[in-house]
Each structure stands twice: as structure tokens, then as C-alpha cells.
Coordinates of C-alpha atoms in Angstrom, one line a residue:
M1 CA 86.6 87.9 89.9
S2 CA 90.3 88.9 90.0
A3 CA 92.7 86.0 90.4
T4 CA 95.2 88.4 92.1
R5 CA 92.9 89.0 95.1
P6 CA 93.7 86.9 98.2
V7 CA 91.4 84.4 99.8
I8 CA 91.4 85.1 103.6
A9 CA 89.8 82.8 106.1
L10 CA 88.2 84.5 109.1
T11 CA 87.0 82.6 112.2
L12 CA 84.8 83.4 115.2
G13 CA 87.3 82.2 117.9
D14 CA 86.3 80.6 121.1
P15 CA 82.4 80.3 121.2
A16 CA 82.3 81.4 124.9
G17 CA 84.4 84.6 124.4
I18 CA 84.2 87.9 122.7
G19 CA 85.3 86.6 119.3
P20 CA 81.8 86.3 117.7
E21 CA 81.0 89.9 118.7
L22 CA 84.3 91.2 117.4
I23 CA 83.8 89.5 114.1
A24 CA 80.3 90.9 113.8
R25 CA 81.7 94.3 114.4
L26 CA 84.4 93.8 111.8
V27 CA 82.0 92.4 109.2
A28 CA 79.8 95.5 109.6
E29 CA 82.7 97.4 107.9
P30 CA 82.6 96.1 104.4
E31 CA 85.4 98.3 103.3
Q32 CA 87.8 96.1 105.3
F33 CA 87.1 93.3 102.8
A34 CA 87.6 95.2 99.6
E35 CA 90.0 93.7 97.1
T36 CA 89.7 90.2 98.8
H37 CA 87.7 87.0 98.5
S38 CA 87.3 86.5 102.3
V39 CA 85.4 83.7 103.9
L40 CA 83.9 83.7 107.4
V41 CA 84.0 80.1 108.7
G42 CA 81.7 79.2 111.6
D43 CA 78.5 77.8 113.1
Q44 CA 75.3 79.6 112.0
W45 CA 73.9 80.0 115.6
L46 CA 77.3 81.4 116.8
W47 CA 77.5 83.9 114.0
E48 CA 73.9 85.0 114.7
Q49 CA 74.7 85.3 118.4
G50 CA 77.7 87.4 117.7
Q51 CA 75.6 89.8 115.7
R52 CA 73.0 90.0 118.5
Q53 CA 75.8 90.8 121.0
A54 CA 77.2 93.5 118.7
G55 CA 73.7 94.9 117.8
L56 CA 74.9 94.7 114.1
F57 CA 73.4 92.5 111.4
T58 CA 75.0 91.8 108.0
Q59 CA 73.7 89.7 105.2
L60 CA 76.5 87.5 103.6
P61 CA 76.4 85.3 100.5
R62 CA 76.9 81.7 101.4
V63 CA 79.5 79.4 99.9
A64 CA 80.2 75.7 100.3
S65 CA 84.0 75.9 99.7
F66 CA 86.9 78.2 99.6
A67 CA 87.1 77.7 95.9
E68 CA 83.6 79.0 95.5
A69 CA 84.5 82.1 97.5
R70 CA 86.5 83.3 94.5
Q71 CA 83.2 83.9 92.7
H72 CA 82.4 86.6 95.3
E73 CA 84.0 89.9 95.9
G74 CA 84.4 90.9 99.5
L75 CA 83.2 88.5 102.3
S76 CA 81.1 85.4 102.1
L77 CA 80.0 82.9 104.7
M78 CA 80.9 79.2 104.9
L79 CA 78.8 77.4 107.6
V80 CA 80.2 74.5 109.6
E81 CA 78.7 72.5 112.5
S82 CA 81.4 72.4 115.2
V83 CA 79.5 72.8 118.5
A84 CA 75.8 72.8 119.6
Q85 CA 74.5 75.9 121.3
Q86 CA 73.5 74.0 124.4
E87 CA 77.1 72.9 124.9
V88 CA 78.4 76.4 125.3
T89 CA 78.1 78.5 128.5
L90 CA 79.1 82.1 127.9
A91 CA 82.4 83.1 129.7
E92 CA 83.3 79.5 130.7
E93 CA 86.1 77.3 129.5
S94 CA 85.0 73.9 128.2
A95 CA 86.1 70.9 126.1
A96 CA 83.2 71.6 123.7
C97 CA 84.5 75.1 123.0
G98 CA 88.0 73.9 122.6
A99 CA 87.0 71.1 120.2
S100 CA 85.0 73.6 118.2
T101 CA 88.0 76.0 117.9
L102 CA 90.3 73.1 116.8
A103 CA 87.7 71.9 114.2
V104 CA 87.2 75.3 112.6
L105 CA 90.9 76.0 112.5
S106 CA 91.7 72.6 111.1
R107 CA 89.3 73.3 108.2
C108 CA 91.1 76.5 107.4
L109 CA 94.6 74.9 107.7
E110 CA 93.6 72.1 105.3
A111 CA 92.6 74.7 102.8
A112 CA 96.0 76.4 103.4
Q113 CA 97.8 73.2 102.7
N114 CA 95.9 73.0 99.3
E115 CA 96.7 76.7 98.6
E116 CA 93.0 77.5 98.6
V117 CA 93.6 80.3 101.1
D118 CA 96.3 82.9 101.3
A119 CA 95.9 84.1 104.9
I120 CA 94.0 83.3 108.1
C121 CA 92.7 85.7 110.7
F122 CA 91.2 84.2 113.8
A123 CA 89.3 85.8 116.7
P124 CA 90.7 85.1 120.2
L125 CA 91.1 81.5 121.4
N126 CA 91.2 80.1 124.9
K127 CA 94.2 77.8 125.5
L128 CA 92.6 75.9 128.4
S129 CA 89.5 75.1 126.5
M130 CA 91.6 74.0 123.5
K131 CA 93.6 71.7 125.8
K132 CA 90.4 70.3 127.3
G133 CA 89.1 69.8 123.8
G134 CA 92.1 67.8 122.5
L135 CA 95.0 70.2 121.9
G136 CA 98.2 68.2 122.5
H137 CA 100.6 71.1 121.8
E138 CA 101.8 73.9 124.1
D139 CA 100.0 76.5 122.1
E140 CA 98.2 77.2 118.8
L141 CA 101.3 78.1 117.0
H142 CA 102.8 74.6 117.5
F143 CA 99.5 73.1 116.4
F144 CA 99.5 75.2 113.2
A145 CA 103.1 74.3 112.5
E146 CA 102.4 70.5 112.8
K147 CA 99.3 70.7 110.7
L148 CA 101.1 72.6 108.0
G149 CA 104.2 70.4 108.1
V150 CA 106.6 73.1 109.1
E151 CA 110.1 71.8 110.0
G152 CA 112.1 75.0 110.1
Y153 CA 112.2 77.8 112.7
F154 CA 108.9 79.4 113.7
C155 CA 107.8 81.9 116.4
E156 CA 105.2 84.5 117.3
F157 CA 105.6 88.1 116.3
N158 CA 103.8 90.8 118.3
T159 CA 103.1 93.9 116.4
L160 CA 101.9 97.4 117.3
G161 CA 101.3 99.6 114.3
T162 CA 104.6 99.6 112.4
L163 CA 106.6 98.1 115.3
W164 CA 107.1 94.3 115.3
T165 CA 108.8 92.1 117.9
S166 CA 110.2 88.6 117.6
R167 CA 111.7 86.3 120.3
I168 CA 114.0 83.4 120.4
S169 CA 112.1 81.6 123.1
S170 CA 108.4 81.7 124.1
H171 CA 106.3 79.9 126.7
I172 CA 109.1 78.4 128.8
P173 CA 110.1 78.9 132.4
L174 CA 112.3 82.0 132.8
K175 CA 115.0 79.9 134.5
D176 CA 115.4 78.0 131.2
A177 CA 115.7 81.1 129.0
A178 CA 119.5 81.3 128.9
E179 CA 119.6 77.8 127.3
Y180 CA 117.8 79.3 124.2
V181 CA 120.3 82.1 123.7
T182 CA 122.2 80.5 120.8
Q183 CA 123.6 81.9 117.6
E184 CA 121.4 79.6 115.5
R185 CA 118.2 80.7 117.2
I186 CA 119.1 84.4 117.0
I187 CA 120.0 84.2 113.3
A188 CA 116.8 82.2 112.5
A189 CA 114.6 84.7 114.4
S190 CA 116.3 87.7 112.8
Q191 CA 116.0 86.3 109.3
L192 CA 112.4 85.2 109.8
I193 CA 111.2 88.6 111.0
H194 CA 113.1 90.3 108.2
D195 CA 111.4 88.1 105.5
S196 CA 108.0 88.5 107.2
L197 CA 108.4 92.3 107.3
K198 CA 109.2 92.2 103.6
L199 CA 106.0 90.2 103.0
A200 CA 104.1 92.8 105.1
G201 CA 105.3 95.6 102.8
F202 CA 108.4 96.9 104.6
E203 CA 110.8 97.6 101.7
H204 CA 114.0 97.9 103.9
P205 CA 113.3 96.4 107.4
R206 CA 115.3 98.0 110.2
I207 CA 115.9 95.3 112.8
A208 CA 117.5 95.6 116.3
V209 CA 118.6 92.7 118.5
A210 CA 118.1 93.0 122.2
A211 CA 120.7 92.1 124.8
F212 CA 120.0 89.3 127.3
N213 CA 121.7 90.6 130.5
P214 CA 121.1 93.9 132.4
H215 CA 122.8 96.9 130.7
G216 CA 123.9 94.7 127.8
G217 CA 126.1 92.6 130.1
E218 CA 128.3 95.6 131.1
G219 CA 131.3 94.5 129.0
G220 CA 131.1 91.0 130.3
T221 CA 131.0 91.8 134.0
C222 CA 127.2 91.1 134.1
G223 CA 127.1 88.1 131.8
R224 CA 128.9 87.2 128.6
E225 CA 126.0 86.2 126.3
E226 CA 126.3 89.5 124.5
I227 CA 130.0 89.0 123.7
D228 CA 130.1 85.3 123.1
V229 CA 126.7 84.7 121.4
I230 CA 124.6 87.6 120.4
A231 CA 127.2 89.9 118.8
P232 CA 128.6 87.0 116.7
A233 CA 125.1 86.1 115.6
V234 CA 124.4 89.7 114.5
A235 CA 127.7 89.7 112.5
R236 CA 126.7 86.4 110.8
C237 CA 123.3 87.8 109.9
N238 CA 124.9 90.8 108.2
E239 CA 127.4 88.5 106.4
Q240 CA 124.4 86.6 105.0
G241 CA 122.7 89.7 103.7
Y242 CA 120.3 90.4 106.6
P243 CA 121.0 93.9 108.0
V244 CA 120.4 93.8 111.7
E245 CA 122.0 95.8 114.5
G246 CA 122.8 95.1 118.2
P247 CA 122.9 93.9 120.8
F248 CA 121.3 96.8 122.6
P249 CA 120.3 97.0 126.3
A250 CA 116.7 95.8 126.5
D251 CA 115.6 98.6 128.8
T252 CA 116.4 101.3 126.2
I253 CA 116.0 99.8 122.8
F254 CA 112.2 100.1 122.9
I255 CA 112.6 103.8 123.3
K256 CA 114.5 104.0 120.1
A257 CA 111.9 101.8 118.4
R258 CA 109.0 103.8 119.7
D259 CA 110.7 106.9 118.3
G260 CA 110.8 105.3 114.8
E261 CA 114.5 104.2 114.6
Y262 CA 113.6 100.5 114.1
D263 CA 110.8 98.5 112.6
A264 CA 111.5 95.3 114.7
I265 CA 113.2 94.1 117.7
V266 CA 114.4 90.5 118.3
T267 CA 114.1 89.8 122.0
M268 CA 115.7 87.0 124.1
Y269 CA 112.6 85.8 126.0
H270 CA 108.9 86.2 126.2
D271 CA 108.3 89.1 128.7
Q272 CA 111.3 91.1 127.5
G273 CA 109.3 92.2 124.5
Q274 CA 105.8 91.6 125.7
I275 CA 105.8 93.9 128.6
A276 CA 107.2 96.8 126.5
I277 CA 104.9 96.4 123.5
K278 CA 101.8 96.0 125.7
L279 CA 102.6 99.1 127.6
L280 CA 103.0 100.9 124.3
G281 CA 99.6 99.9 123.1
F282 CA 97.8 96.9 124.5
K283 CA 94.5 97.8 122.9
S284 CA 95.7 97.7 119.4
G285 CA 98.3 94.9 119.3
V286 CA 98.3 92.0 116.9
T287 CA 100.0 88.6 117.0
V288 CA 101.4 87.2 113.8
Q289 CA 102.3 83.5 113.6
G290 CA 105.7 83.6 112.0
G291 CA 107.5 80.9 110.0
L292 CA 104.4 79.3 108.5
P293 CA 103.6 78.8 104.8
I294 CA 100.9 81.5 105.0
P295 CA 100.3 84.5 107.3
I296 CA 98.1 83.8 110.3
T297 CA 97.1 86.7 112.5
T298 CA 94.9 87.4 115.6
P299 CA 94.4 90.3 118.0
A300 CA 96.9 90.1 120.8
H301 CA 94.4 90.1 123.6
G302 CA 92.4 87.1 124.9
T303 CA 88.8 85.9 125.1
A304 CA 87.9 88.5 127.7
F305 CA 85.4 86.4 129.6
D306 CA 84.7 89.3 131.9
I307 CA 82.9 91.2 129.2
A308 CA 81.7 88.4 127.0
G309 CA 78.2 88.9 125.7
Q310 CA 78.0 92.5 127.0
G311 CA 78.4 94.3 123.8
K312 CA 81.6 96.1 125.0
A313 CA 84.3 94.4 122.9
D314 CA 86.7 96.8 121.1
V315 CA 87.1 95.8 117.4
N316 CA 90.3 97.8 116.8
P317 CA 92.8 95.0 117.5
T318 CA 90.8 92.6 115.3
R319 CA 90.6 95.3 112.6
N320 CA 94.4 95.6 112.8
A321 CA 94.9 91.8 112.7
F322 CA 92.7 91.5 109.6
A323 CA 94.6 94.4 107.9
I324 CA 97.9 92.6 108.4
A325 CA 96.5 89.3 107.1
K326 CA 95.1 91.2 104.1
R327 CA 98.4 92.9 103.3
M328 CA 100.5 89.8 103.7
G329 CA 98.0 87.6 102.0
T330 CA 97.9 89.9 99.0
N331 CA 101.6 89.9 98.7
L332 CA 101.8 86.1 99.1
R333 CA 99.1 85.7 96.4
A334 CA 101.2 87.8 94.0
L335 CA 104.3 85.7 94.7
R336 CA 102.3 82.5 94.1
L337 CA 101.0 83.8 90.8
E338 CA 104.5 85.0 89.8
T339 CA 105.9 81.6 90.6
A340 CA 103.2 79.8 88.7
S341 CA 103.8 81.9 85.6
A342 CA 107.6 81.6 85.7

């Protein structure tokens, strides 16, 4: 099979949530896996349960390794034993579900370290279950970064179609957000989303930086972060060859982005961007884990315990997440081959 096609790892997510059903729905669309060597990694019973929940049944070739997956076009199945069926209660958090999630993701991350996979797409996780199951990090992104040996800046991107958002702080108390408004973090976040957009196929990314204070600080009368920190950071980005604009008042910049003037917005704290992008299209959003050696994506929603097992899960966000993983993984694979042949 073609050496230029990416290997993409796909996981079932939390065993008690809607992830297995979502993946069964995605797998029933074989065109999604064209031009890839994708691998579904998970427990056999859980994969079968997801198919029953979706009412869709797909036969997949089995492989024992990610390397073997390169012998198959499209999607293949690699079985693991991460959790027993009797340990899982549908729609309930548990240490067993969290440990299963961590074990499957660790298998994929180890393959990423060995450059055996070019992207990972995972179905929704449950943070409480993961922490019960042994997660010692604040979230999965920090877990990924440690496993992959990342020492530089990393952050989550939230995407909605062609609109991406980044942020300089994430899961912290709002009272601490001002401490994270530094030139270094703004520059790092701007450069990271620029490079990630390029990997995702944006030839000339158009990036805006949001203000921190109401009305952009009103000329310093409502806060000086825009004057003292954000504007100088924007200037330094441009000096370093990263074309970004701002700062713009946060309550209007998303209108311009919605109307197609920008591809990405760098926000100053979690809800500044999250509220806007979820209002614009919660049912189709994707989270991209930025700053890692390979692209890792997931639908932006959670495990939806309220509808788990009911056959109601909407596959569209998962479809979008896989599409981004495929696009970025394909470009990363091309870069790896180009580097190897240089």
C-alpha cells in the first residue's frame, strides 16, 4: 500500500459513554477512511456493543500492530483487553472506565513516539473516570504532552468548520486569568495556531488576537493589558514573520470571524472563546490538541451519559474530528517522508 498515506489511530472513548456508538456510526461510512491506513484500537466486546447501540455492523480486518495496518487500505481493527464488560455500568463514572481509557490512549501514544502513527482521533472521554482510574494530570492534554515528552508551549484548539480558536490559559480559576496574560504566552499561542493551521491546509492563516478587558480596555481606562502586553506581543509576532492582528474587543471579534474575515482567534481565557464558538455551532465542534508532535483530535462534546446506549448519538462532530485528523496526518506524513529523503 502507499507509503504516503497516514496511519490514524481511532479509539472508542469512555466505555460507559456514547463513544462506542459514535465510532460504530463513523466506521459505517467507509469513504471516511479512504487514502488512509487507519486503526481502530479497543476491546472486542465494547466494539460489538457500540455496533449494537448504533444498529450498524461492519466487518473489519484484524491487525496485531500499527505496522501491520500499513498492509491494509482503509480501516482495520486492533483488539486490546483494557476492561471487562462486567466492570462497566453504562452512563456511570468509574475507575475501571478511566483506567481503560488511559490504557488504550497510552498504546496509541507509544506508537506515536515511534512514528508508527501520524494522527490520533479519540471518542469522548470522561475526566472524572480518568482521574479515578489513575490520571494524575489536570486534563488529557497534559497527559498527552508528558507521554510524548513535550517541553514547549501546548494548548487546546477549538474548531468549528474553518474557524479555529486558541487560548493562553485553560482550566484555571477566572481570578487567576490575568496572571497568564503575558507577551510570551500570547506569542507562543499565536505562533502555534499559525503553524497548526498551515498543517491543516490553510495556506495563509488569518489570525486575530482578542483583548482581555471590556471594550478592549477603552484606551487604558478599563485596564492596560491591551496597551502594555497584548499590542506589543502582536507587534513581536509580526516582526518574527507571523502575521496576526489585534487586539480586538472580545465581544465583537467573533462577529468578524463568523463573517469570514479571520481563520482563527487567540483568546485570553477559557470561556472567552468557548462560549462564542459553542453558540456558533456546538453540535459540530472539534477539539484539536495543539503543540504535540502529532495531531490529536476529538469531538468537542462530552460522553453524554444522558443518552448513552439509546442509539441517539450524533456522529457529525466525530466525523469532523476524524476529517481534521486525516488532513493534518496526511500533511504530517508528507513532511516526514520529505525529511527522510532530504
